[in-house]
PDB file of C-alpha atoms and ligand atoms in Angstrom:
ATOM      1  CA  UNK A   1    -121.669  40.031  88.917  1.00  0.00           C
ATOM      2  CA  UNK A   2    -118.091  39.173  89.640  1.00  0.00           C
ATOM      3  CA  UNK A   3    -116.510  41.694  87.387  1.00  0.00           C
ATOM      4  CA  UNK A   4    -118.140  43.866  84.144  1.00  0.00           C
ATOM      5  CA  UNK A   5    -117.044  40.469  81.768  1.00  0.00           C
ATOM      6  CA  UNK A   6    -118.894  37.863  83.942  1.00  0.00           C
ATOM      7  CA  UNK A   7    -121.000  35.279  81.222  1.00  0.00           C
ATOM      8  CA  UNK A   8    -122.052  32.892  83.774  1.00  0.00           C
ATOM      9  CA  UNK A   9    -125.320  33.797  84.333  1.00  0.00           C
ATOM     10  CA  UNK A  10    -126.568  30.977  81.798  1.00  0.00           C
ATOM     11  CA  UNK A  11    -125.547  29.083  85.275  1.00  0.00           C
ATOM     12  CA  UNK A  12    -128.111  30.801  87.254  1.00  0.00           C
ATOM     13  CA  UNK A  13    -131.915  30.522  88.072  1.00  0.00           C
ATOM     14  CA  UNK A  14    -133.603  33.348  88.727  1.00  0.00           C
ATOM     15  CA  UNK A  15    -135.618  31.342  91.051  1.00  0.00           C
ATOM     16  CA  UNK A  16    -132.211  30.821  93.315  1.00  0.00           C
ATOM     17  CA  UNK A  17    -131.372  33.796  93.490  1.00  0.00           C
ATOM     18  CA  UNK A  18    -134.624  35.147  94.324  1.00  0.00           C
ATOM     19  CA  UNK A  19    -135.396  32.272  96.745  1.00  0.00           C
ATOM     20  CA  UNK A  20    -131.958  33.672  98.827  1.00  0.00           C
ATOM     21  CA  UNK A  21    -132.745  37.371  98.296  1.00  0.00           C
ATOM     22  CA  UNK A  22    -135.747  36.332 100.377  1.00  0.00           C
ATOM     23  CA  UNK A  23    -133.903  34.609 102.823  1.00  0.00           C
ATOM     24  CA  UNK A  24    -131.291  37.334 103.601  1.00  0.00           C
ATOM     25  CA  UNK A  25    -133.052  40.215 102.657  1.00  0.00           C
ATOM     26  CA  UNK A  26    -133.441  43.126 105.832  1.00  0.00           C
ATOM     27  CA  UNK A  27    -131.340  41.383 108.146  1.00  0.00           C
ATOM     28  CA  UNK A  28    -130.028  43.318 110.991  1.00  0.00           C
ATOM     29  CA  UNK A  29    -126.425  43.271 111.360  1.00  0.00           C
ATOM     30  CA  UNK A  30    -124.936  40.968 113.982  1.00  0.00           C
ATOM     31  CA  UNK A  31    -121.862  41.426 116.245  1.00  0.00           C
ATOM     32  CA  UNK A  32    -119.883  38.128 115.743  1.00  0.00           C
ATOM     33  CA  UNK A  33    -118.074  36.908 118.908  1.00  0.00           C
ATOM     34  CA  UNK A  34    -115.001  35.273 117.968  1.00  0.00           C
ATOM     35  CA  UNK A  35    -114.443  33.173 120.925  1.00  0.00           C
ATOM     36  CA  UNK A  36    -117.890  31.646 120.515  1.00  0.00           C
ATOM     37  CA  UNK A  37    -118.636  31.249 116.794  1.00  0.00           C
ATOM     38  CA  UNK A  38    -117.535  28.071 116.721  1.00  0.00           C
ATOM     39  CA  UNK A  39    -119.671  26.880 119.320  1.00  0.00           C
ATOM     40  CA  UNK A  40    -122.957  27.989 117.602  1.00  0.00           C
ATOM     41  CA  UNK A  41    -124.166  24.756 116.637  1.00  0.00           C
ATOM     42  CA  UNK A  42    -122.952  21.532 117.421  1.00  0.00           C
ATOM     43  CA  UNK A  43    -120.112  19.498 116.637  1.00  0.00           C
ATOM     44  CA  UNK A  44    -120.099  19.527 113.347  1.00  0.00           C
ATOM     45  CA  UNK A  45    -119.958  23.095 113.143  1.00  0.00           C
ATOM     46  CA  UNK A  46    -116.959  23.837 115.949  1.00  0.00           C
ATOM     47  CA  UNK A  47    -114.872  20.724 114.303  1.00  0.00           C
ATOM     48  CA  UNK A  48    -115.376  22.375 110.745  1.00  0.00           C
ATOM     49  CA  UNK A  49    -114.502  25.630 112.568  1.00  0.00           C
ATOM     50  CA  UNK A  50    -111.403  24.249 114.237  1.00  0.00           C
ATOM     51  CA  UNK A  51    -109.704  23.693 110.697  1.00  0.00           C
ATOM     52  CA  UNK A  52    -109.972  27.459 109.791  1.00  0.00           C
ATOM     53  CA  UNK A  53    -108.093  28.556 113.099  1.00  0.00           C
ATOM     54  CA  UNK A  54    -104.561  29.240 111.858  1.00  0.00           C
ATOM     55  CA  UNK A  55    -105.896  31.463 108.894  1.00  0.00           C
ATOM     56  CA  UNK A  56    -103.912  34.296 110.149  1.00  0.00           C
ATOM     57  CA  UNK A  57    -102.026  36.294 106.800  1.00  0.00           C
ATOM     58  CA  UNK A  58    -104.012  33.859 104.860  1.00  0.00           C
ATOM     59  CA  UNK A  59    -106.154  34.908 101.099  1.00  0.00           C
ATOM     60  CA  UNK A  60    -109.184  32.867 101.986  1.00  0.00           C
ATOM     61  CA  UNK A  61    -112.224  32.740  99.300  1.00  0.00           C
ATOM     62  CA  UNK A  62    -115.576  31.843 101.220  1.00  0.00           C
ATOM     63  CA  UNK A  63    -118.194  30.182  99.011  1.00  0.00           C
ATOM     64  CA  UNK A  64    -122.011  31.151  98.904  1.00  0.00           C
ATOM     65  CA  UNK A  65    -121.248  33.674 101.791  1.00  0.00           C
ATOM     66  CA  UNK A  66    -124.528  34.133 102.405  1.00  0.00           C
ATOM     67  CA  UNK A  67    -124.927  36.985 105.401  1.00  0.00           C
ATOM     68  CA  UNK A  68    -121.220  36.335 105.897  1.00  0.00           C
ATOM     69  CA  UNK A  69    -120.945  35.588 109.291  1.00  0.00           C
ATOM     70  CA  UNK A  70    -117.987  32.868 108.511  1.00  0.00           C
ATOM     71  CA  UNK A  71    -116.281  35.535 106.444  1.00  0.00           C
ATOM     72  CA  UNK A  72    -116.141  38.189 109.373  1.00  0.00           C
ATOM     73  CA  UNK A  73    -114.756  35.095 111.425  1.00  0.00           C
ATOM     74  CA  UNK A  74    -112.452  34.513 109.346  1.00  0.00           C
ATOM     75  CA  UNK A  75    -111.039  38.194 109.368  1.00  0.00           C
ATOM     76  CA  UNK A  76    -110.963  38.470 112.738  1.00  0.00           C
ATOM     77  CA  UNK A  77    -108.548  35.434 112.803  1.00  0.00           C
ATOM     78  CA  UNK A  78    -106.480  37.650 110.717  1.00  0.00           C
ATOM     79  CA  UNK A  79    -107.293  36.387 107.347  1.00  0.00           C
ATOM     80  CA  UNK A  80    -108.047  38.677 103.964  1.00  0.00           C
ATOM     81  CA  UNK A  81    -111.321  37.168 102.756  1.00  0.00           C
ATOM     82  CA  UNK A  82    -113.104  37.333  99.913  1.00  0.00           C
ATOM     83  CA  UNK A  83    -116.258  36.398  99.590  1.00  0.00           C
ATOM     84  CA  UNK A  84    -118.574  35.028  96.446  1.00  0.00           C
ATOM     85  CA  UNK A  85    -122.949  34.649  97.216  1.00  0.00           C
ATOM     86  CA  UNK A  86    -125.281  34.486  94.497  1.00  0.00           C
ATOM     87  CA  UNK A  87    -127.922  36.697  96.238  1.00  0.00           C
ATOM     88  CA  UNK A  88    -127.321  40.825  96.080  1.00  0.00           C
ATOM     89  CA  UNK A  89    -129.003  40.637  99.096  1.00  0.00           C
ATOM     90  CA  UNK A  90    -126.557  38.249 100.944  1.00  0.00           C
ATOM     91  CA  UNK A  91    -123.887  40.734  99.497  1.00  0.00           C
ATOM     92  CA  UNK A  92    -125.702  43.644 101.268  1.00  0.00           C
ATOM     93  CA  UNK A  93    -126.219  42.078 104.338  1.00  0.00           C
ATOM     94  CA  UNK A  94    -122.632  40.649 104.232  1.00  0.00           C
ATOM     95  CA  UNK A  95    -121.151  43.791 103.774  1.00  0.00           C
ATOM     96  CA  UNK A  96    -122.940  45.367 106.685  1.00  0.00           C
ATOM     97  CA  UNK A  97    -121.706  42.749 108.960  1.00  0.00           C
ATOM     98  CA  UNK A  98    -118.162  43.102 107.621  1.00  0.00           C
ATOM     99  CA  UNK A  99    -118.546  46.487 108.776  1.00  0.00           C
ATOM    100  CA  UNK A 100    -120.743  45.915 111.864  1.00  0.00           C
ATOM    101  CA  UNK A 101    -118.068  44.125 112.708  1.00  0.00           C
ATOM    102  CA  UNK A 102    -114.878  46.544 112.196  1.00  0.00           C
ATOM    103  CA  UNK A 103    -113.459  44.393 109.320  1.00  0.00           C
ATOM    104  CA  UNK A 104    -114.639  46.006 106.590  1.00  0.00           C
ATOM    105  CA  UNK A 105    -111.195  46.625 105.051  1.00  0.00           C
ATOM    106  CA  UNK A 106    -110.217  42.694 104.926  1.00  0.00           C
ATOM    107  CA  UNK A 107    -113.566  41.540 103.822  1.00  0.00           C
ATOM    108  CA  UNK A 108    -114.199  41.948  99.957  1.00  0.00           C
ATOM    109  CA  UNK A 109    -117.841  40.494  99.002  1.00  0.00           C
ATOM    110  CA  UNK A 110    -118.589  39.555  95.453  1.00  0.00           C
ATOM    111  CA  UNK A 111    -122.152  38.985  93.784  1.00  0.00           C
ATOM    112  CA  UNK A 112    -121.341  36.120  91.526  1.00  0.00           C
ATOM    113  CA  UNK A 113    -121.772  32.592  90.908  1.00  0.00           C
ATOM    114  CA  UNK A 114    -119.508  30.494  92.239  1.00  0.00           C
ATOM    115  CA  UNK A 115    -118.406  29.052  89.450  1.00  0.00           C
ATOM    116  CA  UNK A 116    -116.983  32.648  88.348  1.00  0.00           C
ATOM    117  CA  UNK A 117    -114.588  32.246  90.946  1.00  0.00           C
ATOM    118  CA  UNK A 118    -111.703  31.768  88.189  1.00  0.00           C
ATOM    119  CA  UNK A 119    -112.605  35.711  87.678  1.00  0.00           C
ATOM    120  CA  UNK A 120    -111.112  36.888  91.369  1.00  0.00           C
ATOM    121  CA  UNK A 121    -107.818  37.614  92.383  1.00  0.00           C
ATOM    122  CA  UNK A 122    -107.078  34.542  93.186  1.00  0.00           C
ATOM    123  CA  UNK A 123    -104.750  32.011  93.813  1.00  0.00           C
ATOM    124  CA  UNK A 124    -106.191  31.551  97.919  1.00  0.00           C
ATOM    125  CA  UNK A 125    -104.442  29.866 100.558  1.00  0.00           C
ATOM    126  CA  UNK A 126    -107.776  28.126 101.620  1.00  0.00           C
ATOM    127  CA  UNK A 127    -111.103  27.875 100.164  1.00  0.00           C
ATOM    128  CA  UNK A 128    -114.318  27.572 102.512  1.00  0.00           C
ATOM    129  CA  UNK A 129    -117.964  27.649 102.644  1.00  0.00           C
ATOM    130  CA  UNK A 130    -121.008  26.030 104.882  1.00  0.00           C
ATOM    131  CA  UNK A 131    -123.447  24.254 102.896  1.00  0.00           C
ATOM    132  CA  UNK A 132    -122.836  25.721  99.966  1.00  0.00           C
ATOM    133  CA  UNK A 133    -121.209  22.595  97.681  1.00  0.00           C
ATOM    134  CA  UNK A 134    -124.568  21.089  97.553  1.00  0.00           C
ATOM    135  CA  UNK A 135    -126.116  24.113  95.327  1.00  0.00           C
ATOM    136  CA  UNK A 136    -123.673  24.188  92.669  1.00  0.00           C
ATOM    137  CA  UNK A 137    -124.262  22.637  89.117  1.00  0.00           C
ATOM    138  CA  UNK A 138    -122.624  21.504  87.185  1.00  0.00           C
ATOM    139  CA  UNK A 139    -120.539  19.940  89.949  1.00  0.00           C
ATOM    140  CA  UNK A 140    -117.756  19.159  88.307  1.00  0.00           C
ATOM    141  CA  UNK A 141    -117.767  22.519  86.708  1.00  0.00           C
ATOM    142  CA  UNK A 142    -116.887  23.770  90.905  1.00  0.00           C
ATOM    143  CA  UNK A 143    -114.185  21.462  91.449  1.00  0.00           C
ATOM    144  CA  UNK A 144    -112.316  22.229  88.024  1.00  0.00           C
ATOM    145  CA  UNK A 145    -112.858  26.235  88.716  1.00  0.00           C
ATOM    146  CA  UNK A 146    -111.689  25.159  92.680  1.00  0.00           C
ATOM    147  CA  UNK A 147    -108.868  23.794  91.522  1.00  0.00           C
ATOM    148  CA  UNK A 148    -107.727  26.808  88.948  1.00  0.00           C
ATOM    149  CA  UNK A 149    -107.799  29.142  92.409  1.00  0.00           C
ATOM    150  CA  UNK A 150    -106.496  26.991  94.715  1.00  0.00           C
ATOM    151  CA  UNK A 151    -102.594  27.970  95.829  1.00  0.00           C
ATOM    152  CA  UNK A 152    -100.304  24.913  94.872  1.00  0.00           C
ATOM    153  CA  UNK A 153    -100.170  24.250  98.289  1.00  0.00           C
ATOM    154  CA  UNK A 154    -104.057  25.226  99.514  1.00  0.00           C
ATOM    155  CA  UNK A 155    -106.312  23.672 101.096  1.00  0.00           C
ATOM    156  CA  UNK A 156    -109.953  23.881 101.129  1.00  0.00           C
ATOM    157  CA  UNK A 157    -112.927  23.245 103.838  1.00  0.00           C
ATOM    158  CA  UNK A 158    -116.392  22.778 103.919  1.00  0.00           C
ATOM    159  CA  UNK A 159    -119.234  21.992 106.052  1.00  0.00           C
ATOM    160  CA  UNK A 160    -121.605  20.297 104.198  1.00  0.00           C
ATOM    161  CA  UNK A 161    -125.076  17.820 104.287  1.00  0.00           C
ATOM    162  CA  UNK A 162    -125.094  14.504 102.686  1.00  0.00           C
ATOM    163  CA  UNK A 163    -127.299  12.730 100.303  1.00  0.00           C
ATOM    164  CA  UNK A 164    -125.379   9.345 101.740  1.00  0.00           C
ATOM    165  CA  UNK A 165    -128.797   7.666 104.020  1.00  0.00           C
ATOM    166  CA  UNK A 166    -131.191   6.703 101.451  1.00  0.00           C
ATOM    167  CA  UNK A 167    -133.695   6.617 104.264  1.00  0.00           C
ATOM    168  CA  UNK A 168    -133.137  10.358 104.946  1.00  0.00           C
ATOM    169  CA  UNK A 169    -133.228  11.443 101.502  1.00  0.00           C
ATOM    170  CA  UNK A 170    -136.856   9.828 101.076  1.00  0.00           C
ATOM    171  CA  UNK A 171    -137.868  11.326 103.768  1.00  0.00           C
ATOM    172  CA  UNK A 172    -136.352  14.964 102.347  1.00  0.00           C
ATOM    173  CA  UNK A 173    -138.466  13.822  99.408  1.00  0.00           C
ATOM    174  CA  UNK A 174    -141.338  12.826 100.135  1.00  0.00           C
ATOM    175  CA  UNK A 175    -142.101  14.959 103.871  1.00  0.00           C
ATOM    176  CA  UNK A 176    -140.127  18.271 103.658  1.00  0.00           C
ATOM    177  CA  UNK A 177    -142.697  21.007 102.708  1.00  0.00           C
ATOM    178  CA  UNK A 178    -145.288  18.737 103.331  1.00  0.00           C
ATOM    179  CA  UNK A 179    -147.724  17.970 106.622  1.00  0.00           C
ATOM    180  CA  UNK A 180    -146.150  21.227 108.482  1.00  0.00           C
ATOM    181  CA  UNK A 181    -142.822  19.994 107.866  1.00  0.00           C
ATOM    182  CA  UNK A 182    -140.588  22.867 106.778  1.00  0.00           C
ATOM    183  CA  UNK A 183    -138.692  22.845 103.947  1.00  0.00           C
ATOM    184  CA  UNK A 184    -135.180  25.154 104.705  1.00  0.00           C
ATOM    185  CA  UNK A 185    -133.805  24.822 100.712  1.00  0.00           C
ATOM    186  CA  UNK A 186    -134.504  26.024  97.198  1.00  0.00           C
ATOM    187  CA  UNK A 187    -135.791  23.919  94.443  1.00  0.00           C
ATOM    188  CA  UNK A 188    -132.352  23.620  92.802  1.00  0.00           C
ATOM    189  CA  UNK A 189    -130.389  21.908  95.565  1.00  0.00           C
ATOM    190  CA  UNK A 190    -130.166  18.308  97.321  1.00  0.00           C
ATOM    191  CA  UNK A 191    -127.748  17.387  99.511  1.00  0.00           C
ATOM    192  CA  UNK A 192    -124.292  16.845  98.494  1.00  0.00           C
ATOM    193  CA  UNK A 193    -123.921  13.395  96.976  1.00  0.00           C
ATOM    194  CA  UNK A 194    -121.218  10.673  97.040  1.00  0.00           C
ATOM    195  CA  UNK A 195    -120.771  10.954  93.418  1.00  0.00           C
ATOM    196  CA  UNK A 196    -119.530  14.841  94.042  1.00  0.00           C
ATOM    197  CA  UNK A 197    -117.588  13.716  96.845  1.00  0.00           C
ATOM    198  CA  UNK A 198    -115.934  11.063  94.270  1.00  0.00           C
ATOM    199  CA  UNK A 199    -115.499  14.254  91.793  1.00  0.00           C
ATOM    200  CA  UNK A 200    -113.870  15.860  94.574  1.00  0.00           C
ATOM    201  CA  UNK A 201    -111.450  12.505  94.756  1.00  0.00           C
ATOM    202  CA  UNK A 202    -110.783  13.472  91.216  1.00  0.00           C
ATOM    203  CA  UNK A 203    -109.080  16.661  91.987  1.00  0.00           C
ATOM    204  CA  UNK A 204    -107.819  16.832  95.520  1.00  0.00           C
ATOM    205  CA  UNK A 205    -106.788  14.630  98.582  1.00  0.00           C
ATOM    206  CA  UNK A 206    -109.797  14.831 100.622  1.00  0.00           C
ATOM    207  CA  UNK A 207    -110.883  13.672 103.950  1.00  0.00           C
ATOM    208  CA  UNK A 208    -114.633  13.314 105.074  1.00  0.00           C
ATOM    209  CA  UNK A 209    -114.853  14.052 108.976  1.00  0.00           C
ATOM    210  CA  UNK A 210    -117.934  13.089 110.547  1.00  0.00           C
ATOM    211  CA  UNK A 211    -117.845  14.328 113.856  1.00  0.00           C
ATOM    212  CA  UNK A 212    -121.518  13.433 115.064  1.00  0.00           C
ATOM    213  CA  UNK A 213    -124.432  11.280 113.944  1.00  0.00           C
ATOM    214  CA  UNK A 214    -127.322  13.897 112.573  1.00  0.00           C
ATOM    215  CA  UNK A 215    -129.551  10.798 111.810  1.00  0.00           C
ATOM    216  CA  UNK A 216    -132.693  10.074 114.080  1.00  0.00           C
ATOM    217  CA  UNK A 217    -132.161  13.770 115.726  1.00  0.00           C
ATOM    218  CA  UNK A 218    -133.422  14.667 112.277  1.00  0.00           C
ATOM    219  CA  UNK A 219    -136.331  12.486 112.462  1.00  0.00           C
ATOM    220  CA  UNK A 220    -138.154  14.561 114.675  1.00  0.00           C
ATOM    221  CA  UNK A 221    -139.450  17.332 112.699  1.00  0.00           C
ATOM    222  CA  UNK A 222    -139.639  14.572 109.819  1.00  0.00           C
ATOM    223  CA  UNK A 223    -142.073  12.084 111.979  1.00  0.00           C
ATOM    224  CA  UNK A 224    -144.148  14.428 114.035  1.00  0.00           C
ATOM    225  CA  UNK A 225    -143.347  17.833 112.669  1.00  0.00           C
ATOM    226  CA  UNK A 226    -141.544  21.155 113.525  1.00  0.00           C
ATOM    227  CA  UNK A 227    -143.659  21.900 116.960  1.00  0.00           C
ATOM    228  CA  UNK A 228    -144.826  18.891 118.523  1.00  0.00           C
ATOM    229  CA  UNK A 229    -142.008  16.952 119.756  1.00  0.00           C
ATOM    230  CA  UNK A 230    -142.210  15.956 123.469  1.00  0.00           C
ATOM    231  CA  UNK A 231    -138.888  17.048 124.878  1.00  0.00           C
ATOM    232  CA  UNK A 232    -138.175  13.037 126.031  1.00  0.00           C
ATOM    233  CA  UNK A 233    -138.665  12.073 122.801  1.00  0.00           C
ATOM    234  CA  UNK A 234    -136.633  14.644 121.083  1.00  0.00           C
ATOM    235  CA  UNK A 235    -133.618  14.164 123.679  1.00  0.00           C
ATOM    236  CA  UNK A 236    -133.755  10.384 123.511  1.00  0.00           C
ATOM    237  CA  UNK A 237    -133.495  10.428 119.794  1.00  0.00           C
ATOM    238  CA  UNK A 238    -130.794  12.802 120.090  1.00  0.00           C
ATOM    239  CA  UNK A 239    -128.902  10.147 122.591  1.00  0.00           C
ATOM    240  CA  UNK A 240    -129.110   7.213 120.471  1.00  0.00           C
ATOM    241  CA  UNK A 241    -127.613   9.105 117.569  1.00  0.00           C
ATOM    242  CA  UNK A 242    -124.676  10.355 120.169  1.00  0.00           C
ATOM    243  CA  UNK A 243    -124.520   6.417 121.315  1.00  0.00           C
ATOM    244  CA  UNK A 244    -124.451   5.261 117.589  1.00  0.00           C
ATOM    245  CA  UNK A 245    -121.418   7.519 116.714  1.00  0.00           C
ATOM    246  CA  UNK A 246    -119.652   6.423 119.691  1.00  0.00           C
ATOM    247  CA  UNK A 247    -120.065   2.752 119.184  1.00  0.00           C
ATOM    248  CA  UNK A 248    -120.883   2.147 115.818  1.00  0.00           C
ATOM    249  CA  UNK A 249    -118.367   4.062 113.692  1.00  0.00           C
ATOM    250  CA  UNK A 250    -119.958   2.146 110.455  1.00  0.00           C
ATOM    251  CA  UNK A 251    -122.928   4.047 110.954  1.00  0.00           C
ATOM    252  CA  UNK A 252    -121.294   7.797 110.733  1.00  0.00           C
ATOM    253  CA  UNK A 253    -121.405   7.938 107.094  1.00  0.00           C
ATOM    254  CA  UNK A 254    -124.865   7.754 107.152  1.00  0.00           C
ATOM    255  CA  UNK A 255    -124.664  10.968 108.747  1.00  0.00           C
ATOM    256  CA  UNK A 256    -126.866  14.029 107.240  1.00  0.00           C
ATOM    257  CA  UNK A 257    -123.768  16.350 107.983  1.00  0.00           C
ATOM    258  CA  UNK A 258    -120.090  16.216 107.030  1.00  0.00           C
ATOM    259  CA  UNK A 259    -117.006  18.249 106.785  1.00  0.00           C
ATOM    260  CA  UNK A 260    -115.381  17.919 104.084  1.00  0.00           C
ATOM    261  CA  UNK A 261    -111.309  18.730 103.582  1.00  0.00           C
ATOM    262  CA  UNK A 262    -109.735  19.103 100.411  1.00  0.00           C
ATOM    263  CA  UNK A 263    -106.150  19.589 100.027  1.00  0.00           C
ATOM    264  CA  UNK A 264    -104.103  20.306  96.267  1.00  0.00           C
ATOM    265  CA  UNK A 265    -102.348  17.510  95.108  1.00  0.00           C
TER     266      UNK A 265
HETATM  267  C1  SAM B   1    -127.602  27.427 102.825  1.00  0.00           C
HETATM  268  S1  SAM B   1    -127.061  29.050 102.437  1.00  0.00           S
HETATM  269  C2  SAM B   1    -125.566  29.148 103.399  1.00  0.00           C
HETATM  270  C3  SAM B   1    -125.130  30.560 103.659  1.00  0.00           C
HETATM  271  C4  SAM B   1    -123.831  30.712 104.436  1.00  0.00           C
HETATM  272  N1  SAM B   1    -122.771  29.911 103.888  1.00  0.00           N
HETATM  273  C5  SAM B   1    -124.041  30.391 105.897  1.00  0.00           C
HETATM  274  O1  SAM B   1    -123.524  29.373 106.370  1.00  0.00           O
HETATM  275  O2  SAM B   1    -124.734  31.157 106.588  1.00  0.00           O
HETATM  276  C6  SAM B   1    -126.450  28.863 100.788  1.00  0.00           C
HETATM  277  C7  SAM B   1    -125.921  30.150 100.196  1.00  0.00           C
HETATM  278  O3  SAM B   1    -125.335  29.833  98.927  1.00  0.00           O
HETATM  279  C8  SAM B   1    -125.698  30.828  97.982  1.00  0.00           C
HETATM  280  N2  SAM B   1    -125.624  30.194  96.660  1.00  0.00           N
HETATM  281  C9  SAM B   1    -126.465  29.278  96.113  1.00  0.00           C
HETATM  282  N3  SAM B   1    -126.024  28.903  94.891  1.00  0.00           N
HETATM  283  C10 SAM B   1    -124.882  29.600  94.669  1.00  0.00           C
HETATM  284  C11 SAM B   1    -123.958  29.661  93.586  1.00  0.00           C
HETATM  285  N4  SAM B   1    -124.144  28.913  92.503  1.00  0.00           N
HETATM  286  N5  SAM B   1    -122.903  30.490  93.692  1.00  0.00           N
HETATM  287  C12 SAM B   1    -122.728  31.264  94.803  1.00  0.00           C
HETATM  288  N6  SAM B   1    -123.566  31.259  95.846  1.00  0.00           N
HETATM  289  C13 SAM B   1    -124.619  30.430  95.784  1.00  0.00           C
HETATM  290  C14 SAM B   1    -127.094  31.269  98.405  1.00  0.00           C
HETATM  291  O4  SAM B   1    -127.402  32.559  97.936  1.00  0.00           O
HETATM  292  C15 SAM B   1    -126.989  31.209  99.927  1.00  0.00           C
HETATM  293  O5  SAM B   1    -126.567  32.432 100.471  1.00  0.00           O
END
């Protein structure tokens, strides 16, 4: 829990938590490379990255931390993090990477819900998290508690999936979990919606960034599962979603990934 007075577990499934603690439980601790952690997967990922590079003397509160990877990043830039996750065991493993990594002493990890984050020592410079938005209910619940911690001046970024392709989201639906398809999520979560991105509007200035097209790449484990795509295949689908961003920008917000800046207004 965030501190001894924490109440929000009415917030929190049992299920969730469990479903994480099996996720991060025994990981070995991993030595995070500064000059390549942004490059680790794909555009999305080093744009999202790119925003949190002047961090330096910065309070910066990481969302659903999970092994906290981002978080040790983030203190090697020079920032003092703390860090929220749901799971004890993403605290654990967090915490071992924080000190894996020599950073221990700018890396505080909380077990909490996220929507405790009003119980920190807040206000933060910058708020952050990867695909973490998406798990939180009630959603507007987040972005009132996001904006009680957020420094008059803050700013906030997040990497993020999106429930925006209707096509996509059947296919989430109806094929994840199913046929050999794998399913990556808990029960609880689906992918962050427009309506939370309007709730978002509500609150902050925000800017979507869409930096690549994660649309027919995404097919393949959907259409003929997680092992049996022919390379060709696989690399031409992956083209025509880097031809589509290039040349048909009305497309990217069909995109299954997003970052997502919000700024205090
Ligand atoms: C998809 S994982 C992402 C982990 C991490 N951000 C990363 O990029 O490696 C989502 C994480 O959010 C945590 N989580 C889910 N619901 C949460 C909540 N309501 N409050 C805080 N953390 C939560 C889970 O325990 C899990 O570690």
């Amino acid at each position: 829990m965030v501190n001894e007075q924490s109440t929000s577990v009415a917030y929190e499934r049992a299920e969730t938590r469990q479903h994480w603690n099996g996720v991060w439980d025994d990981r070995s601790p991993e030595t995070i490379d500064p000059r390549t952690f942004a490059d680790r997967s794909g555009p999305t990922h080093r744009h999202f990255v790119s925003r949190l590079d002047d961090v330096e003397g910065e309070d910066v509160l990481e969302l659903g931390s999970g092994p906290g990877h981002l978080a040790v990043y983030l203190a090697q830039k020079g920032a003092r993090v703390t860090a929220i996750d749901v799971s004890p065991e993403a605290v654990e493993t967090a915490r071992k990477n924080a000190l894996h990594n020599d950073v221990a002493a700018d890396v505080t990890v909380r077990q909490g819900n996220a929507l405790d984050i009003g119980r920190l020592s807040g206000p933060f410079d910058r708020v952050t998290g990867r695909f973490v938005l998406h798990h939180v209910e009630p959603f507007e619940d987040l972005v009132d508690a996001l904006d009680a911690v957020l420094a008059p001046d803050g700013r906030g970024v997040f990497l993020e999936n999106s429930a925006r392709s209707d096509l996509l989201m059947w296919c989430r639906r109806h094929l994840a979990g199913r046929f050999g398809i794998p399913k990556y999520g808990d029960e609880d979560e689906h992918p962050l919606s427009p309506r939370e991105v309007k709730a978002l509007r509500r609150s902050f200035d925000v800017q979507v960034h869409v930096p690549e097209l994660v649309f027919f790449k995404l097919m393949i484990p959907y259409v003929l599962g997680p092992t049996r795509s022919p390379d060709v295949l696989a690399n031409g689908l992956r083209t025509l979603d880097d031809v589509l961003h290039r040349w048909v920008p009305a497309l990217r917000r069909y995109s299954y990934r997003q970052v997502i800046e919000i700024a205090a207004t």
